[in-house]
Amino acid sequence: MSKHSAVPFLRRRSTVVAGAVGVAAALGTGLTLSDVFADTPAAKAAPKVVLPAADATFDYQIGGPYTPAKGVTAVSRDRSAKPAKGLYNVCYVNAFQAQPESLSWWTKNHPDLVLRGKGMRPVIDEDWDEALLDTSTADKRSRLAAVVGAWIDGCAKSGFQAVEPDNLDSYERSGGRLTKADNAAFAKLLAGRAHAAGLAVGQKNTADMLSDRTKIGFDFAVAEECGQYNECGAYAQAYADRVFVIEYKDSGFDRACADFGPKLGIVRRDLDVSVRGSANYTFRTC
């Protein structure tokens, strides 16, 4: 399988603030989050997990690694990149969708793990041309976890301290074929795998899952544009300020800094998450 390409992956922000929508209600085909959490085996003894600092100076480098600016203490990089020496490193993994260049691998090796729509065609996230992975059954989640779990193990072996599984909110783009509970169940499997490898696990966006963060196993959050969408407070409260914030507009960055600058790791990046030296490269902290 080709490596996850080092290209920008801006993800959607949930517009539902924590607590506005309960996630313990019945979802999908009779599955509830209480079922999800009750049926998951207890975690085995694992290496110590190190949580990020609440007030870390953060840089988001999933578009490609480069030497962090002076004062940066934490970075997020693609799983194909090496960690930044001496910093707190978060490993980016596209866990709930398939990269465009890897879809042929998925369809050849695990065709039924790609979510299918009309005519058995893959359901595509059209903004990013990525096929959704099928988290709809326990068997499929288990087999998906074997694949993505190997990537997470790779993050640990490379020297990362944490992982951010992206596209937690893929059910919102599934046309009703996936539910919040499906993705929560898969996220719990990934969190268990990460903890077993000694990695902290970041909740990527999806504010309407905040109320079940502990049951899923999330340790901190990576929130894109929570300043722009007035969600930073919900993440900050849920994770005791252990939140990495990425803003792509000055308006959202200014609001996030004004409200949470001394508390959260907030960074202003360009939409393409460019490497330093690129024409559109933008990097600012509060």
Short mmCIF file of C-alpha atoms in Angstrom, two decimals:
data_model
loop_
_atom_site.label_atom_id
_atom_site.label_comp_id
_atom_site.label_asym_id
_atom_site.label_seq_id
_atom_site.Cartn_x
_atom_site.Cartn_y
_atom_site.Cartn_z
CA MET A 1 0.00 0.00 0.00
CA SER A 2 1.33 3.43 -0.87
CA LYS A 3 2.19 5.67 2.03
CA HIS A 4 -0.22 8.33 3.13
CA SER A 5 0.77 11.23 0.88
CA ALA A 6 2.03 14.40 2.49
CA VAL A 7 -0.64 16.71 1.14
CA PRO A 8 -2.97 19.05 3.02
CA PHE A 9 -6.12 17.61 4.56
CA LEU A 10 -8.31 20.33 5.99
CA ARG A 11 -11.25 18.63 7.63
CA ARG A 12 -14.78 19.70 8.34
CA ARG A 13 -15.73 21.26 11.63
CA SER A 14 -18.79 20.02 13.45
CA THR A 15 -21.26 22.84 13.98
CA VAL A 16 -22.87 21.05 16.92
CA VAL A 17 -21.46 22.24 20.22
CA ALA A 18 -20.86 19.65 22.93
CA GLY A 19 -23.99 18.79 24.82
CA ALA A 20 -26.32 20.07 22.13
CA VAL A 21 -26.87 16.61 20.76
CA GLY A 22 -26.67 13.55 23.01
CA VAL A 23 -24.81 10.59 21.54
CA ALA A 24 -26.19 7.98 23.90
CA ALA A 25 -29.48 7.76 22.03
CA ALA A 26 -30.27 4.92 19.66
CA LEU A 27 -28.43 5.35 16.36
CA GLY A 28 -28.60 3.49 13.08
CA THR A 29 -29.63 -0.15 13.05
CA GLY A 30 -30.30 -0.56 16.76
CA LEU A 31 -26.76 0.28 17.85
CA THR A 32 -26.28 2.64 20.78
CA LEU A 33 -23.12 4.02 22.27
CA SER A 34 -23.89 2.19 25.51
CA ASP A 35 -23.76 -1.04 23.49
CA VAL A 36 -20.50 0.05 21.88
CA PHE A 37 -18.73 0.78 25.13
CA ALA A 38 -20.10 -2.19 27.07
CA ASP A 39 -18.96 -4.70 24.46
CA THR A 40 -15.35 -3.54 24.15
CA PRO A 41 -12.76 -5.77 25.89
CA ALA A 42 -10.73 -4.28 28.71
CA ALA A 43 -7.43 -2.80 27.67
CA LYS A 44 -4.28 -4.76 28.45
CA ALA A 45 -1.31 -3.35 30.31
CA ALA A 46 0.43 -0.82 28.07
CA PRO A 47 3.40 1.55 28.05
CA LYS A 48 2.86 4.84 29.82
CA VAL A 49 0.93 7.37 27.75
CA VAL A 50 2.28 10.93 27.84
CA LEU A 51 -0.32 13.67 27.41
CA PRO A 52 0.46 16.97 25.69
CA ALA A 53 0.95 20.13 27.72
CA ALA A 54 -2.12 22.34 27.91
CA ASP A 55 -0.25 25.48 26.84
CA ALA A 56 2.05 24.01 24.17
CA THR A 57 3.22 26.18 21.29
CA PHE A 58 1.96 24.18 18.35
CA ASP A 59 2.68 23.84 14.63
CA TYR A 60 0.54 21.85 12.20
CA GLN A 61 2.82 20.24 9.61
CA ILE A 62 0.65 17.59 7.95
CA GLY A 63 1.36 19.18 4.56
CA GLY A 64 5.04 18.29 4.91
CA PRO A 65 7.70 18.44 7.64
CA TYR A 66 10.09 21.34 8.12
CA THR A 67 12.26 22.70 10.92
CA PRO A 68 9.87 24.10 13.55
CA ALA A 69 10.11 27.78 14.46
CA LYS A 70 11.89 28.76 17.64
CA GLY A 71 9.68 28.23 20.66
CA VAL A 72 7.50 25.52 19.13
CA THR A 73 7.08 22.63 21.56
CA ALA A 74 4.59 20.39 19.74
CA VAL A 75 3.91 19.45 16.12
CA SER A 76 1.56 17.24 14.16
CA ARG A 77 3.03 15.45 11.15
CA ASP A 78 1.86 12.83 8.69
CA ARG A 79 2.58 9.24 9.66
CA SER A 80 5.01 8.97 6.73
CA ALA A 81 7.20 11.74 8.22
CA LYS A 82 9.75 11.53 11.00
CA PRO A 83 8.98 13.13 14.37
CA ALA A 84 10.59 16.45 15.25
CA LYS A 85 13.46 15.80 17.63
CA GLY A 86 12.90 16.99 21.19
CA LEU A 87 9.26 18.04 20.67
CA TYR A 88 5.88 16.51 21.46
CA ASN A 89 4.90 14.79 18.21
CA VAL A 90 1.37 13.94 17.06
CA CYS A 91 1.02 11.44 14.21
CA TYR A 92 -1.64 12.22 11.61
CA VAL A 93 -3.52 9.14 10.36
CA ASN A 94 -6.43 9.28 7.91
CA ALA A 95 -8.35 6.57 9.71
CA PHE A 96 -11.93 6.80 8.47
CA GLN A 97 -11.42 7.48 4.75
CA ALA A 98 -9.15 6.22 1.99
CA GLN A 99 -6.58 8.42 0.30
CA PRO A 100 -7.33 8.80 -3.43
CA GLU A 101 -4.08 7.05 -4.36
CA SER A 102 -4.82 4.13 -2.00
CA LEU A 103 -8.38 3.38 -3.11
CA SER A 104 -7.19 0.76 -5.61
CA TRP A 105 -5.35 -1.02 -2.78
CA TRP A 106 -8.47 -1.05 -0.63
CA THR A 107 -10.72 -2.27 -3.46
CA LYS A 108 -8.25 -5.03 -4.33
CA ASN A 109 -7.47 -6.24 -0.83
CA HIS A 110 -10.53 -5.28 1.22
CA PRO A 111 -13.34 -4.40 -1.21
CA ASP A 112 -16.10 -4.78 1.37
CA LEU A 113 -14.39 -2.34 3.77
CA VAL A 114 -15.05 0.51 1.36
CA LEU A 115 -18.49 2.01 1.96
CA ARG A 116 -20.73 1.42 -1.05
CA GLY A 117 -23.67 3.40 -2.36
CA LYS A 118 -25.89 3.13 -5.41
CA GLY A 119 -24.64 0.63 -7.96
CA MET A 120 -22.09 -0.56 -5.37
CA ARG A 121 -19.98 2.48 -6.14
CA PRO A 122 -17.73 3.80 -3.34
CA VAL A 123 -19.24 6.63 -1.32
CA ILE A 124 -16.90 9.57 -1.91
CA ASP A 125 -16.09 12.62 0.17
CA GLU A 126 -16.27 14.91 -2.83
CA ASP A 127 -14.36 17.78 -1.26
CA TRP A 128 -11.26 15.60 -0.92
CA ASP A 129 -11.98 12.80 -3.40
CA GLU A 130 -11.65 10.24 -0.63
CA ALA A 131 -13.72 7.07 -0.31
CA LEU A 132 -15.35 6.49 3.06
CA LEU A 133 -14.41 3.31 4.92
CA ASP A 134 -17.24 1.11 6.14
CA THR A 135 -17.51 1.11 9.94
CA SER A 136 -21.09 -0.18 9.97
CA THR A 137 -20.56 -3.62 11.56
CA ALA A 138 -18.40 -5.03 14.34
CA ASP A 139 -16.68 -7.40 11.90
CA LYS A 140 -15.78 -4.62 9.50
CA ARG A 141 -14.58 -2.37 12.32
CA SER A 142 -12.37 -5.17 13.59
CA ARG A 143 -10.80 -5.73 10.17
CA LEU A 144 -10.37 -2.01 9.59
CA ALA A 145 -8.69 -1.73 12.97
CA ALA A 146 -6.18 -4.37 11.93
CA VAL A 147 -5.11 -2.19 8.99
CA VAL A 148 -5.23 1.22 10.65
CA GLY A 149 -3.88 -0.24 13.88
CA ALA A 150 -0.71 -1.27 12.05
CA TRP A 151 -0.28 2.35 10.98
CA ILE A 152 -0.72 3.46 14.59
CA ASP A 153 1.89 0.95 15.71
CA GLY A 154 4.15 2.45 13.07
CA CYS A 155 3.65 5.89 14.58
CA ALA A 156 4.81 4.58 17.93
CA LYS A 157 7.84 2.83 16.45
CA SER A 158 8.81 6.04 14.64
CA GLY A 159 8.89 7.91 17.94
CA PHE A 160 5.61 9.84 18.01
CA GLN A 161 3.96 10.44 21.38
CA ALA A 162 0.38 10.72 20.13
CA VAL A 163 -1.92 10.06 17.19
CA GLU A 164 -4.81 12.01 15.64
CA PRO A 165 -7.16 9.69 13.67
CA ASP A 166 -8.79 11.96 11.09
CA ASN A 167 -12.31 11.96 9.63
CA LEU A 168 -14.06 10.89 12.81
CA ASP A 169 -17.07 12.70 11.33
CA SER A 170 -17.23 10.64 8.12
CA TYR A 171 -20.73 9.43 9.06
CA GLU A 172 -21.96 12.96 8.33
CA ARG A 173 -20.99 12.40 4.68
CA SER A 174 -22.27 8.83 4.39
CA GLY A 175 -25.82 9.56 3.30
CA GLY A 176 -27.13 7.79 6.39
CA ARG A 177 -25.18 4.58 5.72
CA LEU A 178 -23.00 5.11 8.81
CA THR A 179 -23.94 6.37 12.25
CA LYS A 180 -22.22 8.28 14.99
CA ALA A 181 -22.19 5.08 17.05
CA ASP A 182 -20.46 3.17 14.24
CA ASN A 183 -17.60 5.67 14.16
CA ALA A 184 -17.46 5.90 17.95
CA ALA A 185 -17.05 2.12 18.13
CA PHE A 186 -14.24 2.20 15.57
CA ALA A 187 -12.60 5.12 17.33
CA LYS A 188 -12.65 3.13 20.57
CA LEU A 189 -10.82 0.27 18.89
CA LEU A 190 -8.20 2.68 17.58
CA ALA A 191 -7.83 4.36 20.96
CA GLY A 192 -7.23 0.99 22.59
CA ARG A 193 -4.62 0.12 19.97
CA ALA A 194 -2.90 3.48 20.44
CA HIS A 195 -2.84 3.22 24.22
CA ALA A 196 -1.43 -0.30 23.94
CA ALA A 197 1.41 1.18 21.89
CA GLY A 198 1.96 3.97 24.43
CA LEU A 199 0.38 6.76 22.37
CA ALA A 200 -2.07 9.42 23.49
CA VAL A 201 -5.12 9.77 21.23
CA GLY A 202 -6.51 13.07 19.99
CA GLN A 203 -10.16 13.66 19.13
CA LYS A 204 -10.11 15.28 15.70
CA ASN A 205 -12.95 17.82 15.43
CA THR A 206 -16.53 16.42 15.81
CA ALA A 207 -17.62 18.41 18.86
CA ASP A 208 -20.83 16.41 19.17
CA MET A 209 -18.77 13.45 20.42
CA LEU A 210 -17.26 15.38 23.32
CA SER A 211 -19.68 13.99 25.88
CA ASP A 212 -18.43 10.45 25.21
CA ARG A 213 -14.74 11.26 24.94
CA THR A 214 -13.79 9.27 28.05
CA LYS A 215 -15.71 6.15 26.99
CA ILE A 216 -14.12 6.28 23.56
CA GLY A 217 -10.67 6.85 25.07
CA PHE A 218 -9.63 10.26 23.75
CA ASP A 219 -6.95 12.11 25.73
CA PHE A 220 -6.83 15.53 24.05
CA ALA A 221 -8.26 17.31 21.01
CA VAL A 222 -7.11 18.64 17.66
CA ALA A 223 -9.70 21.22 16.61
CA GLU A 224 -9.69 22.91 13.23
CA GLU A 225 -11.27 26.37 13.18
CA CYS A 226 -12.92 26.12 16.58
CA GLY A 227 -12.38 29.87 16.87
CA GLN A 228 -14.14 30.45 13.58
CA TYR A 229 -17.08 28.30 14.68
CA ASN A 230 -17.16 29.25 18.38
CA GLU A 231 -16.35 25.75 19.61
CA CYS A 232 -12.99 26.24 21.37
CA GLY A 233 -14.61 26.60 24.77
CA ALA A 234 -16.32 23.22 24.50
CA TYR A 235 -13.06 21.48 23.64
CA ALA A 236 -11.11 23.39 26.31
CA GLN A 237 -13.58 22.44 29.03
CA ALA A 238 -13.73 18.81 27.97
CA TYR A 239 -9.97 18.32 27.79
CA ALA A 240 -8.71 20.61 30.56
CA ASP A 241 -7.15 22.91 27.93
CA ARG A 242 -5.21 20.07 26.24
CA VAL A 243 -6.32 21.27 22.82
CA PHE A 244 -4.36 21.99 19.64
CA VAL A 245 -6.20 24.58 17.54
CA ILE A 246 -5.61 25.27 13.85
CA GLU A 247 -7.18 28.38 12.33
CA TYR A 248 -7.13 29.11 8.59
CA LYS A 249 -8.63 32.61 8.69
CA ASP A 250 -7.48 35.72 10.55
CA SER A 251 -10.95 36.21 12.02
CA GLY A 252 -11.00 32.78 13.65
CA PHE A 253 -7.38 33.07 14.77
CA ASP A 254 -7.96 36.47 16.36
CA ARG A 255 -11.05 35.21 18.20
CA ALA A 256 -9.32 32.06 19.42
CA CYS A 257 -6.30 34.02 20.63
CA ALA A 258 -8.44 36.64 22.37
CA ASP A 259 -10.46 34.03 24.23
CA PHE A 260 -7.94 31.21 24.78
CA GLY A 261 -4.49 32.44 23.76
CA PRO A 262 -2.76 31.81 27.12
CA LYS A 263 -4.42 28.41 27.56
CA LEU A 264 -4.50 26.46 24.27
CA GLY A 265 -1.96 25.62 21.58
CA ILE A 266 -3.30 27.86 18.80
CA VAL A 267 -1.69 28.24 15.38
CA ARG A 268 -2.64 30.18 12.24
CA ARG A 269 -1.77 28.13 9.16
CA ASP A 270 -2.44 28.58 5.47
CA LEU A 271 -5.20 26.45 3.98
CA ASP A 272 -2.70 24.25 2.12
CA VAL A 273 -0.65 23.66 5.29
CA SER A 274 2.40 24.55 3.19
CA VAL A 275 5.99 23.91 4.12
CA ARG A 276 8.17 26.85 5.06
CA GLY A 277 9.52 28.60 1.97
CA SER A 278 6.36 28.01 -0.06
CA ALA A 279 4.62 31.06 -1.52
CA ASN A 280 1.49 30.61 0.62
CA TYR A 281 3.21 29.55 3.82
CA THR A 282 1.61 31.09 6.90
CA PHE A 283 2.53 30.42 10.50
CA ARG A 284 1.53 32.53 13.49
CA THR A 285 0.93 31.78 17.15
CA CYS A 286 -0.84 33.88 19.75
#
